[in-house]
CSV table of C-alpha atoms in Angstrom, one decimal:
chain,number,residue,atom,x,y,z
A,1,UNK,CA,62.3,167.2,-32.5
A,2,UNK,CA,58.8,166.4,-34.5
A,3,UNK,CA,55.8,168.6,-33.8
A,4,UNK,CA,52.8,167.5,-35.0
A,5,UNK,CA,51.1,170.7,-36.7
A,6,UNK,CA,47.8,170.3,-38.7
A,7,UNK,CA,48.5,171.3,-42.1
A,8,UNK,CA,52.1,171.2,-41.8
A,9,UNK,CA,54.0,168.9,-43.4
A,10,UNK,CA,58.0,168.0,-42.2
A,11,UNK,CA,61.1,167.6,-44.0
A,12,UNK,CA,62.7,163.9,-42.8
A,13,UNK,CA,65.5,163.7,-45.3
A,14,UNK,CA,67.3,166.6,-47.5
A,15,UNK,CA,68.0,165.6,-50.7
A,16,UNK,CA,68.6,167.2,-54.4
A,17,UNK,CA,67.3,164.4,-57.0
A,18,UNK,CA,63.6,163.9,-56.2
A,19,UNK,CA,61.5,164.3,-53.4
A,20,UNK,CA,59.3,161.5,-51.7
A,21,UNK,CA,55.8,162.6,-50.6
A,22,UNK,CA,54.8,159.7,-47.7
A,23,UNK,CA,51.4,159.7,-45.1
A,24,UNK,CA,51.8,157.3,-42.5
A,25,UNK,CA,52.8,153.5,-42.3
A,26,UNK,CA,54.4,154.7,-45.8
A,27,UNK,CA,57.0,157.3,-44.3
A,28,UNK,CA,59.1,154.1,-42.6
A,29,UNK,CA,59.1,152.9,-46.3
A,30,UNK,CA,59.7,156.3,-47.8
A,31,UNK,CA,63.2,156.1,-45.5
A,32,UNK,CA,64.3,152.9,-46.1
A,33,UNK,CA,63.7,153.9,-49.7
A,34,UNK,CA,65.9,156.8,-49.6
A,35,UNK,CA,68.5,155.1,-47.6
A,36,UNK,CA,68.9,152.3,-50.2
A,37,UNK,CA,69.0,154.8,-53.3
A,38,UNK,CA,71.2,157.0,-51.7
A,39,UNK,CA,73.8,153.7,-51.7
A,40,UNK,CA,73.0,154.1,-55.8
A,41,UNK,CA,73.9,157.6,-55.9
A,42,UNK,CA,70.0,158.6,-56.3
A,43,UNK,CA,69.8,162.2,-53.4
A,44,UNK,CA,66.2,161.3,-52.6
A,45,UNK,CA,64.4,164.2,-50.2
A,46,UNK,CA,61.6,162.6,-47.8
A,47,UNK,CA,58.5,164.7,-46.2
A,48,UNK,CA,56.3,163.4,-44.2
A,49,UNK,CA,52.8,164.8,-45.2
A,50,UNK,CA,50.9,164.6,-41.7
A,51,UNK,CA,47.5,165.7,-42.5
A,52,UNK,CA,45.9,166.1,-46.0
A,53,UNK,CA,43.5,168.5,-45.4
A,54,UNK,CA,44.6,171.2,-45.2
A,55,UNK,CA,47.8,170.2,-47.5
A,56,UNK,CA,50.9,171.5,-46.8
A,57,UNK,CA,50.7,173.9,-50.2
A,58,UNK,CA,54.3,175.6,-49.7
A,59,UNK,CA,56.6,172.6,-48.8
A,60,UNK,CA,55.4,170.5,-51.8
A,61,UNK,CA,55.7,173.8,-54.4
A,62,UNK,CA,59.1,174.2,-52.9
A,63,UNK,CA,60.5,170.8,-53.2
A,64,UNK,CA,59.0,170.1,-56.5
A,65,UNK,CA,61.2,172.9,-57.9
A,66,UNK,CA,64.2,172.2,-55.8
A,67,UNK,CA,64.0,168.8,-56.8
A,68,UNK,CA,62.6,168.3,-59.8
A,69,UNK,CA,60.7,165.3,-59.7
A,70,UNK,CA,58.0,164.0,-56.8
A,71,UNK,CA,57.0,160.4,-56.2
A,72,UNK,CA,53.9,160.2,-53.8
A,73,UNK,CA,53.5,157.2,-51.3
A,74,UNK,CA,50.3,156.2,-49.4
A,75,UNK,CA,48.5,153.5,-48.0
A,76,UNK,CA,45.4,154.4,-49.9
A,77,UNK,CA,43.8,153.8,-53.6
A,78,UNK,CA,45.3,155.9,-55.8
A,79,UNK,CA,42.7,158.7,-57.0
A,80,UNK,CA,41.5,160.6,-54.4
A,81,UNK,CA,43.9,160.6,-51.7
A,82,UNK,CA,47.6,162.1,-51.1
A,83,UNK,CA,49.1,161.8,-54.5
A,84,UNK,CA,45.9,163.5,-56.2
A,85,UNK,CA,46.1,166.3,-53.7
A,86,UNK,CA,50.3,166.6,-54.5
A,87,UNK,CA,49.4,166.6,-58.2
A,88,UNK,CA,46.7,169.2,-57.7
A,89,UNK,CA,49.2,171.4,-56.3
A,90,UNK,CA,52.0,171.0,-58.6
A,91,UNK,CA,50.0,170.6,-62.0
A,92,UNK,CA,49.1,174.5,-61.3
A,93,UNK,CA,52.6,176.1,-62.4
A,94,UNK,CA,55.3,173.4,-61.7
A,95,UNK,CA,56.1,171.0,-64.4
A,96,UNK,CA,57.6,168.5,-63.1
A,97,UNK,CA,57.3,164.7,-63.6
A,98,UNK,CA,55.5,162.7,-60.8
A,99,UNK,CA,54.8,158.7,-60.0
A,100,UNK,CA,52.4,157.5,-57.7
A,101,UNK,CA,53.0,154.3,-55.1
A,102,UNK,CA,49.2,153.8,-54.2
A,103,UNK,CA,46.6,150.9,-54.1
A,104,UNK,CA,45.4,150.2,-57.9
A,105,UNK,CA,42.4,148.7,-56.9
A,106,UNK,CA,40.0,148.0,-53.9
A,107,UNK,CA,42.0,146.0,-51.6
A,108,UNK,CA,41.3,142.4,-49.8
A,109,UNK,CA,41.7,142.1,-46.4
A,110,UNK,CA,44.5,140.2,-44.9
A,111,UNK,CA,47.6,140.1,-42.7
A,112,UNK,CA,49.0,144.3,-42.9
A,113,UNK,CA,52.4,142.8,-43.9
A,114,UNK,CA,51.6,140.5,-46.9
A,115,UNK,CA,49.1,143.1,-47.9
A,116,UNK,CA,51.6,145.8,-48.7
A,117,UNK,CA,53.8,143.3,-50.1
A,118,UNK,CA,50.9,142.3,-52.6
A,119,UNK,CA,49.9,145.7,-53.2
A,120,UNK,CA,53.4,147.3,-53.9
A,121,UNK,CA,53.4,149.0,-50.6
A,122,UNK,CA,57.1,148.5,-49.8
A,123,UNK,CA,60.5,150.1,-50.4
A,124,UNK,CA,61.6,148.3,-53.4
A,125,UNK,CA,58.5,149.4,-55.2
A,126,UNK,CA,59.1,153.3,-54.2
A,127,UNK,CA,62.6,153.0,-55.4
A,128,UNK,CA,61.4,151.7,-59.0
A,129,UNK,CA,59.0,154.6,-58.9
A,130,UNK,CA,61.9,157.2,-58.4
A,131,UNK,CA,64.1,155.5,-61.0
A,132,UNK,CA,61.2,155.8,-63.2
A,133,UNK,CA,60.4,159.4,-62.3
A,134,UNK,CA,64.0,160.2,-62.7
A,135,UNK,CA,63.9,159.2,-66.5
A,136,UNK,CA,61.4,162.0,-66.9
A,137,UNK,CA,63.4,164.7,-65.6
């Protein structure tokens, strides 16, 4: 059963190949992701990162050297948000190779559906970013 804990992120999906860092609407992605790589033969591990301040520091050292490989996911422009605060963590000691799924630019306003669809905000994107990652391993 969930508990909500600030600071503390939580493990939705073990897997060996990479791991998916998601915040919010993006974790239902993050899944559907995994679910539909894992028919490829791609092990993709999925934690839900609840709060980004304060970051969950030990769950994403940990699955950036069980796994190997990080993609971040968020519903947010790119710098500044969860995948510069995963990268800030990782780039201290872990190399490992990591991909961002993020809003590249300042974003229009519009129906939340076609927006993350026009933004790359959807599974099929995150699962080009972990084959992409992947290469880099």
């Amino acid at each position: 059963r969930y508990k909500f804990k600030i600071g503390k992120a939580s493990q939705l999906r073990a897997g060996n190949d990479v791991t998916i860092f998601a915040i919010g609407i993006m974790v239902g992605e993050a899944l559907t992701a995994a679910q539909n790589l894992a028919k490829k033969g791609i092990d993709a591990r999925v934690i839900n990162m609840s709060t980004l301040k304060p970051i969950d520091e030990t769950i994403i050292r940990r699955a950036a050297v069980e796994t190997g490989a990080v993609v971040t996911v968020e519903e947010h422009i790119e710098n500044g948000g969860l995948g510069s605060a995963v990268a800030r963590v990782i780039a201290k000691d872990i190399p490992v190779p990591i991909e961002f799924v993020a809003v590249q630019s300042y974003a229009e306003s519009g129906p939340p559906a076609d927006l993350l669809k026009k933004y790359g905000l959807t599974a099929p994107s995150i699962e080009k970013a972990v084959k992409k990652v992947l290469k880099r391993k």
